[in-house]
PDB file of C-alpha atoms in Angstrom:
ATOM      1  CA  UNK A   1     164.183   0.798 143.310  1.00  0.00           C
ATOM      2  CA  UNK A   2     161.548   2.005 145.816  1.00  0.00           C
ATOM      3  CA  UNK A   3     162.282   4.492 148.258  1.00  0.00           C
ATOM      4  CA  UNK A   4     162.011   2.363 151.560  1.00  0.00           C
ATOM      5  CA  UNK A   5     160.599   6.028 153.718  1.00  0.00           C
ATOM      6  CA  UNK A   6     157.984   6.384 150.854  1.00  0.00           C
ATOM      7  CA  UNK A   7     154.622   4.632 150.712  1.00  0.00           C
ATOM      8  CA  UNK A   8     152.825   4.534 147.177  1.00  0.00           C
ATOM      9  CA  UNK A   9     150.386   2.767 145.817  1.00  0.00           C
ATOM     10  CA  UNK A  10     152.337   0.537 143.554  1.00  0.00           C
ATOM     11  CA  UNK A  11     152.117  -3.376 144.164  1.00  0.00           C
ATOM     12  CA  UNK A  12     155.673  -2.973 145.824  1.00  0.00           C
ATOM     13  CA  UNK A  13     155.244  -0.417 148.024  1.00  0.00           C
ATOM     14  CA  UNK A  14     153.156  -1.198 150.854  1.00  0.00           C
ATOM     15  CA  UNK A  15     152.422   0.175 154.211  1.00  0.00           C
ATOM     16  CA  UNK A  16     151.588  -1.859 156.853  1.00  0.00           C
ATOM     17  CA  UNK A  17     150.791  -4.996 155.338  1.00  0.00           C
ATOM     18  CA  UNK A  18     148.936  -6.230 158.223  1.00  0.00           C
ATOM     19  CA  UNK A  19     147.776  -9.664 157.278  1.00  0.00           C
ATOM     20  CA  UNK A  20     147.940 -12.145 154.190  1.00  0.00           C
ATOM     21  CA  UNK A  21     146.082 -15.504 153.057  1.00  0.00           C
ATOM     22  CA  UNK A  22     146.520 -17.837 150.084  1.00  0.00           C
ATOM     23  CA  UNK A  23     143.622 -18.866 147.772  1.00  0.00           C
ATOM     24  CA  UNK A  24     142.763 -22.313 146.093  1.00  0.00           C
ATOM     25  CA  UNK A  25     144.904 -21.261 143.031  1.00  0.00           C
ATOM     26  CA  UNK A  26     147.861 -19.953 144.849  1.00  0.00           C
ATOM     27  CA  UNK A  27     147.576 -16.619 144.747  1.00  0.00           C
ATOM     28  CA  UNK A  28     148.718 -14.420 147.715  1.00  0.00           C
ATOM     29  CA  UNK A  29     146.481 -12.021 149.082  1.00  0.00           C
ATOM     30  CA  UNK A  30     147.959  -9.388 151.185  1.00  0.00           C
ATOM     31  CA  UNK A  31     145.738  -7.008 153.424  1.00  0.00           C
ATOM     32  CA  UNK A  32     147.604  -3.442 152.889  1.00  0.00           C
ATOM     33  CA  UNK A  33     146.373  -1.554 155.743  1.00  0.00           C
ATOM     34  CA  UNK A  34     148.174   1.558 155.587  1.00  0.00           C
ATOM     35  CA  UNK A  35     147.052   2.196 151.734  1.00  0.00           C
ATOM     36  CA  UNK A  36     143.806   0.646 152.724  1.00  0.00           C
ATOM     37  CA  UNK A  37     143.641  -1.653 149.738  1.00  0.00           C
ATOM     38  CA  UNK A  38     144.160  -5.485 149.099  1.00  0.00           C
ATOM     39  CA  UNK A  39     147.031  -6.701 146.687  1.00  0.00           C
ATOM     40  CA  UNK A  40     147.334  -9.509 144.661  1.00  0.00           C
ATOM     41  CA  UNK A  41     150.441 -11.769 143.919  1.00  0.00           C
ATOM     42  CA  UNK A  42     150.520 -14.885 141.556  1.00  0.00           C
ATOM     43  CA  UNK A  43     151.820 -17.970 143.161  1.00  0.00           C
ATOM     44  CA  UNK A  44     155.273 -17.310 142.187  1.00  0.00           C
ATOM     45  CA  UNK A  45     155.426 -13.761 143.491  1.00  0.00           C
ATOM     46  CA  UNK A  46     154.494 -11.574 140.348  1.00  0.00           C
ATOM     47  CA  UNK A  47     152.191  -8.833 141.175  1.00  0.00           C
ATOM     48  CA  UNK A  48     148.755  -9.309 139.466  1.00  0.00           C
ATOM     49  CA  UNK A  49     146.057  -6.677 140.827  1.00  0.00           C
ATOM     50  CA  UNK A  50     145.084  -4.376 143.583  1.00  0.00           C
ATOM     51  CA  UNK A  51     141.613  -2.904 144.791  1.00  0.00           C
ATOM     52  CA  UNK A  52     140.281  -0.477 147.275  1.00  0.00           C
ATOM     53  CA  UNK A  53     140.957   2.940 148.792  1.00  0.00           C
ATOM     54  CA  UNK A  54     140.454   4.554 151.819  1.00  0.00           C
ATOM     55  CA  UNK A  55     136.573   5.406 152.348  1.00  0.00           C
ATOM     56  CA  UNK A  56     133.285   3.841 153.264  1.00  0.00           C
ATOM     57  CA  UNK A  57     131.786   3.149 150.073  1.00  0.00           C
ATOM     58  CA  UNK A  58     131.809  -0.222 148.014  1.00  0.00           C
ATOM     59  CA  UNK A  59     135.126  -1.532 147.550  1.00  0.00           C
ATOM     60  CA  UNK A  60     136.841   1.003 149.973  1.00  0.00           C
ATOM     61  CA  UNK A  61     138.280   0.349 153.542  1.00  0.00           C
ATOM     62  CA  UNK A  62     139.036   1.707 156.483  1.00  0.00           C
ATOM     63  CA  UNK A  63     141.460  -0.503 158.394  1.00  0.00           C
ATOM     64  CA  UNK A  64     141.846   2.147 161.355  1.00  0.00           C
ATOM     65  CA  UNK A  65     143.639   4.611 159.414  1.00  0.00           C
ATOM     66  CA  UNK A  66     144.924   7.449 161.640  1.00  0.00           C
ATOM     67  CA  UNK A  67     144.030   5.438 165.173  1.00  0.00           C
ATOM     68  CA  UNK A  68     146.567   5.068 167.662  1.00  0.00           C
ATOM     69  CA  UNK A  69     147.795   2.485 169.982  1.00  0.00           C
ATOM     70  CA  UNK A  70     148.505   2.982 173.926  1.00  0.00           C
ATOM     71  CA  UNK A  71     152.316   2.956 172.546  1.00  0.00           C
ATOM     72  CA  UNK A  72     151.567   5.801 170.077  1.00  0.00           C
ATOM     73  CA  UNK A  73     151.803   3.760 166.836  1.00  0.00           C
ATOM     74  CA  UNK A  74     149.295   3.677 164.344  1.00  0.00           C
ATOM     75  CA  UNK A  75     146.658   1.425 165.204  1.00  0.00           C
ATOM     76  CA  UNK A  76     145.199  -1.061 162.496  1.00  0.00           C
ATOM     77  CA  UNK A  77     142.719  -3.723 162.594  1.00  0.00           C
ATOM     78  CA  UNK A  78     140.828  -5.854 159.548  1.00  0.00           C
ATOM     79  CA  UNK A  79     141.036  -9.471 158.122  1.00  0.00           C
ATOM     80  CA  UNK A  80     140.949 -11.238 155.106  1.00  0.00           C
ATOM     81  CA  UNK A  81     140.168 -14.727 153.763  1.00  0.00           C
ATOM     82  CA  UNK A  82     139.758 -16.481 150.752  1.00  0.00           C
ATOM     83  CA  UNK A  83     136.919 -19.405 150.501  1.00  0.00           C
ATOM     84  CA  UNK A  84     137.465 -23.133 148.448  1.00  0.00           C
ATOM     85  CA  UNK A  85     135.980 -21.499 145.366  1.00  0.00           C
ATOM     86  CA  UNK A  86     138.126 -18.273 145.171  1.00  0.00           C
ATOM     87  CA  UNK A  87     135.711 -15.697 146.930  1.00  0.00           C
ATOM     88  CA  UNK A  88     137.589 -13.180 148.823  1.00  0.00           C
ATOM     89  CA  UNK A  89     136.197 -11.772 152.408  1.00  0.00           C
ATOM     90  CA  UNK A  90     137.440  -8.608 153.968  1.00  0.00           C
ATOM     91  CA  UNK A  91     136.694  -7.739 157.502  1.00  0.00           C
ATOM     92  CA  UNK A  92     136.674  -3.734 157.228  1.00  0.00           C
ATOM     93  CA  UNK A  93     136.174  -3.151 161.167  1.00  0.00           C
ATOM     94  CA  UNK A  94     136.178   0.414 161.346  1.00  0.00           C
ATOM     95  CA  UNK A  95     133.392   0.572 158.792  1.00  0.00           C
ATOM     96  CA  UNK A  96     131.475  -2.425 160.986  1.00  0.00           C
ATOM     97  CA  UNK A  97     131.079  -4.754 157.870  1.00  0.00           C
ATOM     98  CA  UNK A  98     132.498  -7.633 155.809  1.00  0.00           C
ATOM     99  CA  UNK A  99     132.861  -7.109 151.830  1.00  0.00           C
ATOM    100  CA  UNK A 100     132.526 -10.051 149.584  1.00  0.00           C
ATOM    101  CA  UNK A 101     135.073 -10.009 146.046  1.00  0.00           C
ATOM    102  CA  UNK A 102     134.099 -12.396 143.302  1.00  0.00           C
ATOM    103  CA  UNK A 103     137.541 -14.596 142.155  1.00  0.00           C
TER     104      UNK A 103
END
């Protein structure tokens, strides 16, 4: 059982899951902002895969790690969408770019 106070890299241990979308095949894509990654589950909610790390290189993301809101909470920004062909687009605002990934 996962410790709710710990943040890890496993699919079931997310840190600030910020947004999600569903692809044309029913897969669920979650933008896990605190871990700077995208996590993918099947339509039956079984873990499939994940990708991404904190950084500014290809396949890396910065969803605002370290920034703060006016209330003192961590600020995260970003978005993702999957098109009708299954391509995944990730808005990485802190790195001022949109990355496109093959299905």
